[in-house]
């Protein structure tokens, strides 16, 4: 974008009143007043500034109801007593359409509903805007005038700015348990689905996407500079992408359009005007984006709609740069925080100070989605399936999460807190049960050695397991460091990451899985395609074989990092043997290159494949010819086997991995590997759960790779299982017609004192 020029003098003068009002508002927001008092003043100042006879603010309540929350000049007795359904009356219509509305004569408008308690009899014209924060409707702000009147653009703009201030302020309302809302929330108990078991008590923090706390700024110049710097960063990023050797013509065109947008003078002027009116750069972008979205979304031309996506993406990129510090900041978190979110990606989770997160509560989520896997490695309990949770919990509400029985307590009673205390003690006792096994070999009762390994990727995964016994890293998810980086780590950075892994694990074996991005593992800085079915889309090895430079760089880094060490590389999401051959070729090329440069080669090379796609089940004999080891990714394999999206809470627990069909598939893989005499491990979440791990041992698996937090419980399973008895039991049930063997297996384990 070119230099943002200051607006014309004439305009500045016109904006001055608005600026004074906004400055006044800014002071009020900072004062130690209740939210109600602040809203009363805001509605008054808004009415005075726009010379209207009334101003009202309706807040959105759970259950799709708008409550009159503050008013200037309508009857105060109506406050908290007048309610509108979404779509009811003019304010309800604004809430429904999420678009501004103005009516010159309300009495002749078919949608107008008169609420006698408000005493709005002699008001004729009306204008309103929705108050939205990150896609969530917070309320409606409206003004009314006696005369029939058409509000001009500057006046509607002013309402928009106030609506943004309100959305910021009301985030704060959610941090203060005020009035009716809080009292109505005492002692609630809600049903939840347990994703990661555990108990936690802490203060709620409601996760919001793209947060910016400050909407108003008195330093225009600073805002403009910030904006220019952020735009430059985005331009740099895009220009770098244009230089990528294997960029397609189509992608290059898209990036060039982005560059055109960033240099567009009209857009720059609009943002600049918004900054001139007192907004921060982030808020100014949001305002202009809202306007453009509103205008463009009315057009039916698909090409224009596409451009809207580009525009939204670009605005998001710039905002991310403006917000960089804030995104990583967690100064608002208390020591014991329960993170509450509609849904949460793994990258978003990694943005928080994880040492403060004691549990996660989600509206949507499943056991095998990646955020949950990351949370599990950190031993953070997770519950999901609670509808509308982000709207019904206030920041700082006390939450008690029972991720064992599936309950969430909001502001729990003393009895519940006492009960949790007792259970914390019992939980500790259970952990103590595992203690005697800690230094014992990982052998079954009948002496079969079960190799216990960990799945890692976060630096804490390895450092937290220093005091545990395990054989190695059965799955190092290389994408996790990529996900917490701000841009694609380059060769040097990757070498440093992998060298550090070797250093951390010492003599233990580590299996590096090449980049497994896509689906729900999104790199914010990488080209993300919008796909109908991302889990079955452009992901993992499909991306890295298409963008070879990424895979080549990663393999080069792995080769260089493992100078004088054993290098074990595994490829994810292999669907055809050709893909595996192709990936292997790239690894061999890197080894050859290193050799030609007379670098030090790894002492040994083992190449493996993940089995996550059912197509491989029918080419097992051919597949095992190509590899030195196999690892079964039961998370993905089960989702494709049962055709159930692992991130879709409606169906994710419909089918059970402990079904005879799935267990037989696992057994076939194991048998094919045994025939070729190569190791076969399970590194999906099944290996981390006691009953499932018991079942895998019963089937004959001797290599498990799990979340580090599960090492204790799985060692206990191993030490209390007689493999031969268990094997005999499961073999007699593999041809049952039941949908699941879970109950049977559980009964067997209980009868045989196996610590599941
Ligand atoms: C799996 O699919 O089981 C697996 C281990 O890979 P990820 O969970 O990382 O997709
Ligand atoms: Mg997988």
XYZ file of C-alpha atoms and ligand atoms in Angstrom:
767
model
C 0.000 0.000 0.000
C 1.253 3.472 -0.749
C 1.809 6.054 1.966
C -1.426 6.864 3.699
C -1.985 10.552 3.263
C -3.737 12.634 5.927
C -7.323 13.535 5.006
C -8.308 16.883 3.619
C -8.529 19.740 6.097
C -12.230 20.280 5.484
C -12.952 16.698 6.466
C -10.876 16.945 9.603
C -12.983 19.792 10.819
C -16.148 17.863 10.130
C -14.825 14.885 12.053
C -13.770 16.940 15.011
C -17.064 16.643 16.880
C -17.075 12.930 16.393
C -13.531 12.759 17.653
C -14.363 14.793 20.724
C -17.261 12.523 21.485
C -15.092 9.464 20.987
C -12.410 10.922 23.234
C -15.044 11.518 25.870
C -16.215 7.924 25.491
C -12.694 6.668 25.851
C -12.378 8.445 29.187
C -15.656 6.993 30.374
C -14.692 3.473 29.433
C -11.563 3.786 31.533
C -13.465 5.040 34.582
C -14.305 2.813 37.462
C -18.014 2.582 36.662
C -20.280 -0.397 36.305
C -21.014 -1.589 32.789
C -24.600 -0.450 33.233
C -23.454 3.071 34.111
C -21.087 3.109 31.163
C -23.812 1.979 28.790
C -26.160 4.646 30.116
C -23.558 7.313 29.378
C -22.699 5.847 25.969
C -26.345 5.864 24.875
C -26.691 9.449 26.112
C -23.559 10.676 24.297
C -24.566 8.849 21.132
C -27.994 10.465 21.149
C -26.529 13.871 21.851
C -23.921 13.562 19.140
C -26.422 12.435 16.524
C -29.044 14.875 17.798
C -31.576 12.117 18.228
C -34.297 12.007 20.856
C -33.524 8.456 21.947
C -30.810 5.835 21.874
C -31.190 2.239 23.028
C -29.003 -0.767 23.380
C -30.411 -4.284 23.339
C -28.162 -7.130 24.461
C -28.371 -10.654 23.070
C -29.348 -13.262 25.616
C -29.012 -17.052 25.384
C -32.164 -18.417 23.808
C -32.193 -15.928 20.936
C -33.726 -13.097 22.937
C -32.813 -9.424 22.938
C -33.063 -7.636 26.279
C -33.327 -3.865 26.527
C -30.158 -3.172 28.474
C -29.680 0.580 28.351
C -31.587 3.539 27.002
C -31.419 7.258 26.773
C -34.860 8.838 26.880
C -37.051 5.752 26.546
C -38.663 4.896 29.856
C -35.961 3.534 32.196
C -38.511 1.208 33.786
C -38.453 -0.796 30.571
C -34.730 -1.582 31.002
C -34.225 -5.327 31.690
C -38.001 -5.735 31.347
C -38.464 -5.374 27.593
C -37.526 -8.348 25.461
C -37.664 -8.940 21.717
C -37.372 -12.143 19.794
C -34.858 -12.240 16.942
C -36.742 -10.861 13.963
C -39.329 -9.107 16.155
C -39.632 -5.361 15.639
C -37.016 -3.217 13.978
C -34.265 -4.012 16.478
C -35.080 -7.697 16.138
C -34.811 -7.384 12.367
C -31.329 -5.865 12.669
C -30.348 -8.786 14.908
C -31.766 -11.261 12.416
C -30.119 -9.764 9.342
C -26.996 -8.536 11.116
C -27.132 -5.494 8.904
C -27.815 -1.809 9.590
C -31.361 -0.609 9.060
C -32.923 2.783 8.814
C -36.569 3.690 8.578
C -37.832 7.233 8.023
C -41.295 6.606 9.399
C -41.514 3.668 11.762
C -45.271 3.835 12.166
C -45.846 2.987 8.544
C -43.271 0.164 8.566
C -44.763 -3.323 8.659
C -41.992 -4.680 10.901
C -42.393 -2.078 13.644
C -43.591 -3.388 17.015
C -44.667 -0.941 19.677
C -43.678 -1.846 23.234
C -45.898 0.320 25.452
C -43.575 0.145 28.482
C -40.873 2.003 26.524
C -43.174 4.993 25.892
C -41.655 5.640 22.473
C -44.883 7.126 21.131
C -43.712 10.290 19.469
C -40.596 8.978 17.730
C -40.724 8.546 13.983
C -37.373 7.811 12.382
C -35.068 4.980 13.315
C -31.527 3.808 12.563
C -29.723 0.824 14.053
C -26.593 -1.258 13.646
C -25.787 -4.743 14.921
C -23.072 -5.082 17.566
C -20.959 -8.011 16.516
C -17.799 -9.448 17.921
C -16.024 -12.076 15.836
C -19.144 -13.320 14.165
C -21.060 -13.419 17.427
C -24.012 -11.099 17.692
C -23.747 -9.227 20.957
C -26.675 -6.814 20.570
C -28.269 -3.982 18.637
C -27.690 -0.250 19.001
C -30.398 2.074 17.735
C -31.295 5.749 17.659
C -34.642 7.417 17.095
C -35.676 10.929 16.097
C -38.969 12.757 16.411
C -39.066 13.972 12.835
C -39.087 11.803 9.742
C -35.431 11.766 8.831
C -32.887 9.945 6.732
C -29.549 9.441 8.521
C -26.516 10.228 6.370
C -23.458 8.005 5.845
C -21.348 9.842 8.417
C -24.058 9.291 11.025
C -24.370 5.593 10.258
C -20.566 5.378 10.343
C -20.612 6.940 13.779
C -23.119 4.321 14.957
C -20.795 1.631 13.605
C -17.881 3.020 15.557
C -19.976 3.072 18.723
C -21.032 -0.508 18.027
C -17.369 -1.522 17.900
C -16.727 0.259 21.179
C -19.692 -1.574 22.663
C -18.423 -4.904 21.447
C -15.084 -4.224 23.180
C -16.785 -3.015 26.326
C -19.139 -5.949 26.452
C -16.264 -8.345 26.321
C -15.443 -6.688 29.616
C -19.008 -7.143 30.770
C -18.356 -10.809 30.293
C -15.454 -10.477 32.687
C -17.566 -8.922 35.444
C -20.401 -10.930 36.841
C -22.937 -8.183 36.891
C -26.572 -7.995 37.799
C -29.109 -10.527 36.765
C -26.866 -12.449 34.443
C -24.501 -13.577 37.122
C -27.127 -14.442 39.670
C -28.981 -16.528 37.103
C -25.802 -18.480 36.567
C -25.203 -19.786 40.052
C -24.704 -23.528 40.522
C -25.375 -24.840 37.037
C -24.620 -28.431 36.120
C -24.397 -29.341 32.439
C -23.870 -32.657 30.664
C -20.650 -32.975 28.705
C -18.794 -35.522 26.603
C -15.399 -36.532 28.059
C -12.602 -36.256 25.539
C -9.651 -36.413 27.879
C -10.342 -37.681 31.288
C -9.473 -35.745 34.423
C -10.772 -33.245 36.937
C -10.101 -29.536 37.195
C -11.346 -26.452 38.953
C -10.483 -22.981 37.756
C -11.660 -19.685 36.364
C -13.276 -19.513 32.958
C -11.610 -17.772 30.070
C -13.742 -17.602 26.958
C -11.603 -17.995 23.827
C -12.423 -15.520 21.089
C -10.933 -15.457 17.652
C -8.876 -12.428 16.518
C -9.093 -10.328 19.610
C -8.235 -6.738 19.783
C -8.832 -5.061 23.086
C -8.294 -1.515 21.957
C -10.649 0.060 19.514
C -9.862 3.712 20.077
C -6.498 5.366 19.813
C -5.455 8.937 20.331
C -2.218 8.487 18.381
C -3.234 8.425 14.739
C 0.293 8.631 13.489
C 1.322 5.584 15.493
C -1.668 3.645 14.178
C -0.837 4.585 10.606
C 2.775 3.543 11.079
C 1.692 0.230 12.625
C -0.634 -0.360 9.724
C 2.002 0.406 7.101
C 4.488 -1.902 8.850
C 1.942 -4.729 9.005
C 1.031 -4.295 5.355
C 4.722 -4.333 4.397
C 5.137 -7.610 6.313
C 2.231 -9.129 4.433
C 3.631 -7.855 1.134
C 6.971 -9.443 1.961
C 5.305 -12.747 2.818
C 3.359 -12.739 -0.427
C 6.359 -11.732 -2.525
C 8.308 -14.614 -1.017
C 5.544 -16.990 -1.976
C 5.717 -15.715 -5.543
C 9.352 -16.776 -5.642
C 8.646 -20.389 -4.688
C 9.937 -22.544 -7.555
C 6.907 -24.796 -7.860
C 4.187 -22.190 -7.566
C 1.400 -22.731 -10.082
C 0.189 -20.066 -12.463
C -3.172 -19.940 -10.687
C -1.597 -19.422 -7.273
C 0.693 -16.745 -8.630
C -2.368 -14.918 -9.971
C -4.049 -15.038 -6.560
C -0.973 -13.697 -4.823
C -0.651 -10.943 -7.370
C -4.268 -9.961 -6.677
C -3.418 -9.808 -2.979
C -0.523 -7.509 -3.745
C -2.862 -5.338 -5.774
C -5.223 -5.123 -2.809
C -2.431 -4.123 -0.459
C -1.487 -1.309 -2.842
C -5.041 -0.201 -3.530
C -5.379 3.513 -2.784
C -9.170 3.477 -2.313
C -8.973 0.846 0.375
C -6.047 2.629 2.026
C -8.027 5.843 2.109
C -11.013 4.178 3.743
C -8.826 2.637 6.446
C -7.045 5.912 6.901
C -10.354 7.741 7.335
C -11.348 5.256 10.002
C -8.022 5.812 11.797
C -8.547 9.552 11.467
C -11.890 9.160 13.206
C -10.072 7.746 16.236
C -9.974 3.989 15.635
C -6.947 1.763 16.095
C -5.504 0.206 12.941
C -7.068 -3.186 13.819
C -10.499 -1.671 14.388
C -10.183 0.417 11.223
C -9.474 -2.674 9.129
C -12.379 -4.466 10.747
C -14.698 -1.573 10.036
C -13.723 -1.348 6.377
C -13.904 -5.124 6.056
C -17.424 -5.111 7.535
C -18.507 -2.506 5.013
C -16.990 -4.335 2.074
C -18.407 -7.670 3.259
C -21.836 -6.146 3.523
C -21.651 -4.653 0.058
C -20.062 -7.622 -1.679
C -22.176 -10.297 -0.038
C -25.262 -8.802 -1.677
C -23.808 -9.454 -5.121
C -24.550 -12.723 -6.784
C -21.467 -12.823 -9.024
C -19.358 -15.786 -7.826
C -16.166 -14.078 -9.001
C -16.859 -11.100 -6.755
C -17.704 -13.395 -3.854
C -14.372 -15.118 -4.319
C -12.626 -11.755 -4.170
C -14.400 -11.211 -0.867
C -12.705 -14.325 0.533
C -9.363 -12.992 -0.688
C -10.098 -9.720 0.957
C -11.088 -11.328 4.236
C -7.967 -13.471 4.162
C -5.797 -10.457 3.491
C -7.436 -8.427 6.280
C -6.890 -11.407 8.596
C -3.202 -11.589 7.663
C -2.686 -7.885 8.310
C -4.599 -8.057 11.595
C -2.466 -10.998 12.680
C 0.644 -8.907 12.196
C -0.906 -5.996 14.044
C -1.888 -8.304 16.869
C 1.238 -10.371 17.063
C 2.020 -9.480 20.649
C -1.555 -9.840 21.763
C -2.080 -13.214 20.232
C 0.723 -14.725 22.236
C -0.138 -12.803 25.354
C -1.891 -14.557 28.169
C -1.520 -11.960 30.844
C -5.263 -12.050 31.388
C -5.210 -15.695 32.322
C -5.381 -16.713 35.929
C -3.068 -19.412 37.248
C -5.864 -21.990 37.036
C -7.691 -21.267 33.823
C -10.423 -23.318 32.216
C -10.411 -22.448 28.548
C -13.889 -22.287 27.051
C -14.314 -22.282 23.266
C -16.764 -23.091 20.535
C -14.000 -25.074 18.899
C -10.276 -24.749 19.023
C -7.498 -25.547 16.591
C -4.180 -26.914 17.809
C -2.416 -23.713 16.757
C -4.860 -21.631 18.748
C -4.278 -23.783 21.810
C -0.518 -23.402 21.457
C -0.958 -19.615 21.541
C -1.874 -19.823 25.231
C 0.448 -20.134 28.199
C -0.226 -23.836 28.593
C 1.046 -23.985 32.135
C -2.044 -22.007 33.147
C -4.664 -24.057 31.315
C -6.127 -26.671 33.651
C -8.971 -27.898 31.430
C -10.695 -27.140 28.151
C -14.443 -26.940 27.603
C -15.692 -27.041 24.027
C -18.966 -26.823 22.169
C -17.568 -29.001 19.411
C -14.686 -31.411 19.596
C -13.737 -35.039 19.363
C -11.258 -37.391 20.950
C -8.999 -37.742 17.960
C -8.927 -34.222 16.609
C -5.505 -32.685 16.827
C -6.219 -30.071 19.428
C -7.356 -32.884 21.731
C -4.226 -34.875 21.006
C -2.064 -31.876 21.849
C -4.102 -31.318 25.021
C -3.673 -34.949 25.974
C 0.075 -34.808 25.638
C -0.089 -31.925 28.068
C -2.403 -33.850 30.384
C -5.152 -31.250 30.123
C -8.671 -32.656 30.644
C -11.114 -31.810 27.857
C -14.907 -31.982 27.690
C -17.081 -31.100 24.729
C -20.597 -31.203 23.359
C -22.004 -28.368 25.480
C -24.263 -26.233 23.340
C -23.911 -22.470 23.302
C -21.283 -22.645 26.019
C -19.355 -19.559 24.939
C -22.485 -17.474 25.352
C -23.552 -18.870 28.680
C -20.251 -18.638 30.529
C -18.703 -15.432 31.778
C -14.999 -14.883 32.078
C -13.969 -15.544 35.665
C -16.955 -17.792 36.390
C -15.687 -20.635 38.548
C -15.882 -23.901 36.620
C -15.499 -27.427 37.893
C -14.795 -29.836 35.038
C -15.623 -33.480 35.641
C -14.070 -35.092 32.585
C -14.564 -38.532 34.132
C -18.352 -38.626 34.423
C -19.058 -35.923 31.849
C -20.270 -32.890 33.771
C -19.474 -29.231 33.831
C -20.389 -27.237 36.942
C -20.689 -23.488 36.544
C -20.079 -21.626 39.802
C -20.254 -24.912 41.742
C -21.782 -25.175 45.196
C -19.661 -25.944 48.261
C -20.851 -29.569 48.158
C -19.568 -29.978 44.617
C -16.251 -28.391 45.570
C -15.937 -30.763 48.552
C -16.741 -33.693 46.288
C -14.009 -32.578 43.865
C -11.552 -32.363 46.757
C -12.289 -35.969 47.653
C -11.910 -37.056 44.055
C -8.612 -35.245 43.613
C -7.401 -37.375 46.508
C -8.726 -40.579 44.930
C -7.132 -39.616 41.596
C -3.801 -39.226 43.330
C -4.288 -42.644 44.916
C -4.887 -44.142 41.465
C -1.687 -42.546 40.197
C -0.001 -44.035 43.249
C -1.224 -47.477 42.123
C 0.955 -47.124 39.029
C 3.988 -46.160 41.059
C 5.149 -49.683 41.995
C 5.434 -50.488 38.274
C 7.456 -47.416 37.453
C 10.879 -48.991 37.616
C 9.820 -52.473 36.560
C 10.342 -53.707 33.004
C 7.435 -53.283 30.661
C 6.556 -56.977 30.535
C 3.300 -58.828 30.630
C 2.669 -61.295 33.434
C 3.812 -64.085 31.119
C 7.036 -62.305 30.243
C 6.327 -60.679 26.829
C 8.186 -57.408 26.470
C 5.951 -54.532 25.314
C 7.925 -51.611 23.970
C 6.349 -48.415 25.311
C 7.137 -45.282 23.325
C 5.867 -41.758 23.316
C 4.276 -39.505 20.737
C 5.971 -36.146 20.835
C 6.237 -32.864 18.995
C 6.091 -30.173 21.645
C 9.294 -29.457 23.540
C 7.427 -30.207 26.775
C 6.535 -33.714 25.562
C 10.107 -34.830 26.020
C 11.162 -32.714 28.977
C 8.059 -33.714 30.978
C 8.889 -37.386 30.605
C 12.417 -37.199 31.967
C 11.404 -39.242 35.020
C 9.499 -41.905 33.108
C 10.774 -45.068 31.571
C 10.051 -45.447 27.885
C 11.908 -46.867 24.948
C 11.841 -44.002 22.504
C 9.735 -41.655 20.445
C 7.487 -43.821 18.324
C 5.979 -40.817 16.584
C 7.613 -37.415 16.433
C 4.997 -35.131 14.876
C 7.258 -32.691 13.014
C 4.302 -30.457 12.213
C 3.882 -29.329 15.814
C 6.951 -27.066 15.832
C 5.782 -25.779 12.433
C 2.407 -24.966 13.929
C 3.803 -22.833 16.696
C 6.183 -20.975 14.341
C 5.284 -17.752 12.599
C 6.466 -18.859 9.204
C 7.689 -22.021 7.547
C 10.895 -22.889 9.466
C 13.835 -22.782 7.056
C 16.536 -25.430 6.677
C 18.696 -24.041 9.482
C 15.797 -23.733 11.879
C 14.646 -27.259 11.155
C 18.124 -28.702 11.650
C 18.208 -26.981 15.043
C 14.785 -28.405 15.989
C 15.714 -31.979 15.053
C 19.155 -31.773 16.633
C 17.494 -30.648 19.811
C 15.194 -33.674 19.715
C 18.239 -35.964 19.483
C 19.834 -34.109 22.350
C 16.710 -34.378 24.507
C 16.156 -38.103 23.961
C 19.806 -39.110 24.340
C 20.299 -42.714 23.287
C 16.646 -43.453 22.731
C 15.287 -44.178 19.287
C 13.228 -41.487 17.591
C 10.956 -41.870 14.589
C 10.462 -38.617 12.719
C 7.256 -38.413 10.788
C 7.442 -35.973 7.892
C 5.150 -32.988 7.842
C 1.519 -33.969 8.339
C -0.326 -30.722 7.789
C -3.758 -29.983 6.382
C -7.135 -31.220 7.628
C -7.376 -29.734 11.128
C -3.631 -29.024 11.341
C -3.568 -25.676 9.660
C -0.430 -23.586 9.399
C -1.681 -19.999 9.599
C 0.986 -18.820 7.175
C 0.652 -21.597 4.599
C -1.687 -21.541 1.607
C -4.878 -22.958 2.983
C -7.318 -24.167 0.438
C -10.996 -24.116 1.288
C -12.150 -27.701 0.924
C -15.451 -29.440 1.468
C -13.765 -32.420 3.133
C -10.342 -31.334 4.363
C -9.707 -34.669 6.140
C -9.952 -36.354 2.755
C -8.411 -33.463 0.931
C -5.097 -31.866 0.191
C -3.170 -32.823 3.285
C -0.051 -34.483 4.581
C 2.089 -36.370 2.033
C -0.241 -35.114 -0.706
C 0.837 -31.560 0.042
C 4.501 -32.341 0.502
C 4.732 -34.362 -2.704
C 3.006 -31.522 -4.567
C 5.183 -28.884 -2.895
C 8.366 -30.911 -3.066
C 10.541 -28.116 -1.906
C 8.956 -28.447 1.538
C 9.572 -32.194 1.758
C 13.067 -31.915 0.289
C 14.008 -29.224 2.793
C 12.644 -31.278 5.645
C 14.436 -34.446 4.572
C 17.667 -32.486 4.087
C 17.297 -31.072 7.592
C 16.669 -34.543 9.017
C 19.708 -35.984 7.226
C 21.906 -33.142 8.426
C 20.561 -33.249 11.976
C 21.246 -36.967 12.283
C 24.957 -36.885 11.527
C 26.344 -39.883 13.317
C 22.907 -40.923 14.627
C 20.278 -43.431 13.577
C 17.759 -41.808 11.290
C 14.228 -43.209 11.308
C 11.831 -41.502 8.924
C 8.169 -42.280 8.514
C 5.755 -40.959 5.890
C 2.151 -40.078 6.800
C -1.152 -40.592 4.958
C 0.300 -42.897 2.350
C -2.532 -44.086 0.103
C -0.649 -45.803 -2.700
C 2.678 -47.606 -2.759
C 3.767 -45.229 -5.514
C 3.503 -42.302 -3.111
C 5.735 -44.138 -0.683
C 8.265 -44.901 -3.431
C 8.238 -41.267 -4.506
C 8.874 -40.044 -0.972
C 11.637 -42.609 -0.474
C 13.290 -41.439 -3.686
C 13.477 -37.921 -2.289
C 15.072 -39.191 0.909
C 17.659 -41.222 -1.020
C 18.436 -38.151 -3.143
C 19.131 -36.136 -0.015
C 21.362 -38.874 1.380
C 23.262 -38.998 -1.897
C 23.616 -35.228 -1.917
C 25.009 -35.276 1.600
C 27.423 -38.020 0.646
C 28.616 -36.106 -2.417
C 29.227 -33.088 -0.253
C 31.236 -35.347 1.965
C 28.996 -34.664 4.904
C 28.653 -37.159 7.722
C 25.840 -39.571 7.046
C 23.484 -41.036 9.618
C 24.794 -44.292 11.060
C 21.679 -46.140 9.924
C 18.532 -45.371 7.967
C 15.175 -46.976 8.585
C 12.189 -45.974 6.491
C 8.653 -46.592 7.593
C 5.116 -45.851 6.638
C 2.045 -44.924 8.577
C -1.035 -46.960 7.806
C -3.905 -44.511 8.019
C -5.761 -45.117 4.773
C -7.712 -48.378 4.250
C -6.514 -48.756 0.636
C -3.246 -50.114 2.077
C -5.072 -52.947 3.831
C -5.443 -54.609 0.469
C -1.791 -54.288 -0.557
C -0.143 -55.222 2.700
C 2.236 -57.820 1.275
C 3.469 -55.417 -1.400
C 3.673 -52.563 1.081
C 5.853 -54.333 3.627
C 8.399 -55.031 0.872
C 9.054 -51.280 0.711
C 9.603 -50.469 4.384
C 11.644 -51.271 7.468
C 8.763 -50.694 9.871
C 5.078 -49.849 9.983
C 3.114 -47.690 12.378
C -0.661 -47.730 12.463
C -2.324 -44.355 12.812
C -5.585 -45.603 14.242
C -7.035 -42.098 14.510
C -7.124 -41.580 10.781
C -7.472 -45.249 9.906
C -10.635 -45.522 12.019
C -12.145 -42.378 10.530
C -11.698 -43.677 7.014
C -12.537 -47.267 7.940
C -15.882 -46.277 9.470
C -16.383 -43.219 7.226
C -16.753 -40.974 10.266
C -15.123 -37.564 10.423
C -12.933 -37.637 13.522
C -13.683 -33.956 14.206
C -17.458 -34.206 13.928
C -18.958 -34.536 17.409
C -22.299 -35.778 16.100
C -20.861 -39.033 14.827
C -17.377 -39.453 16.164
C -18.380 -41.929 18.865
C -20.965 -43.802 16.782
C -18.579 -46.602 15.901
C -16.094 -48.257 18.173
C -12.490 -49.068 17.347
C -13.022 -52.132 19.543
C -15.324 -53.599 16.897
C -14.395 -57.043 15.549
C -14.107 -55.551 12.047
C -11.523 -52.941 12.983
C -9.617 -55.295 15.277
C -9.382 -57.829 12.466
C -7.972 -55.139 10.174
C -5.320 -54.338 12.785
C -4.497 -57.999 13.186
C -4.027 -58.418 9.427
C -1.526 -55.577 9.356
C 0.332 -57.125 12.275
C 0.433 -60.520 10.560
C 1.776 -59.043 7.307
C 4.562 -57.323 9.245
C 5.365 -60.471 11.236
C 5.640 -62.427 7.992
C 8.256 -59.957 6.761
C 9.753 -59.753 10.255
C 9.470 -55.985 10.581
C 8.194 -54.061 13.630
C 4.570 -52.948 13.619
C 3.454 -50.403 16.169
C 0.259 -48.533 16.945
C 0.728 -44.809 17.430
C -2.877 -43.623 17.271
C -4.763 -42.650 20.406
C -5.875 -46.271 20.925
C -2.437 -47.019 22.354
C -2.924 -44.327 25.003
C -6.149 -45.722 26.459
C -5.957 -48.576 28.961
C -8.730 -50.842 27.642
C -7.677 -50.293 24.024
C -4.000 -50.839 24.853
C -4.937 -54.070 26.638
C -6.802 -55.141 23.489
C -3.805 -54.350 21.283
C -1.556 -56.416 23.546
C -4.122 -59.203 23.401
C -4.035 -59.045 19.581
C -0.271 -59.503 19.644
C 1.114 -55.966 19.314
C 4.396 -55.469 21.139
C 5.112 -51.844 20.140
C 2.894 -49.041 21.369
C 3.447 -45.322 21.021
C 1.323 -43.077 23.162
C 0.768 -39.744 24.760
C 3.438 -39.311 27.440
C 0.705 -38.740 30.029
C -0.483 -42.318 29.506
C 2.827 -44.072 30.166
C 1.987 -44.861 33.797
C -1.438 -46.338 33.132
C -0.315 -48.380 30.101
C 2.658 -49.793 32.008
C 0.143 -50.862 34.685
C -1.993 -52.557 31.993
C 1.061 -54.353 30.635
C 2.250 -55.576 34.020
C -1.195 -56.925 34.963
C -2.020 -58.686 31.666
C -1.344 -62.325 30.846
C -0.799 -62.013 27.112
C -1.522 -65.624 26.237
C -4.847 -65.717 28.101
C -5.886 -62.390 26.636
C -4.901 -63.512 23.141
C -6.947 -66.667 23.453
C -9.948 -64.648 24.680
C -9.865 -62.102 21.903
C -9.356 -64.690 19.177
C -12.544 -66.422 20.233
C -14.471 -63.188 19.740
C -13.023 -61.702 16.559
C -15.739 -63.315 14.468
C -18.615 -62.105 16.665
C -21.235 -60.074 14.856
C -21.420 -57.398 17.591
C -20.692 -53.782 16.786
C -18.261 -53.639 19.678
C -16.399 -55.976 21.996
C -15.929 -53.223 24.586
C -18.219 -54.645 27.267
C -16.796 -58.136 26.883
C -13.214 -56.937 27.003
C -13.903 -54.759 30.012
C -15.499 -57.651 31.850
C -12.533 -59.890 31.055
C -10.061 -57.256 32.247
C -11.976 -56.656 35.470
C -12.286 -60.396 36.181
C -8.541 -60.800 35.652
C -7.529 -57.797 37.800
C -6.046 -55.966 34.865
C -5.588 -52.302 35.740
C -7.623 -50.713 32.965
C -3.209 -41.179 13.470
O -3.856 -40.811 12.492
O -3.553 -42.114 14.227
C -1.967 -40.492 13.815
C -1.165 -40.916 14.758
O -1.708 -39.342 13.136
P -2.335 -37.940 13.579
O -3.186 -38.179 14.791
O -1.215 -37.021 13.852
O -3.144 -37.598 12.379
Mg -3.026 -39.306 11.161
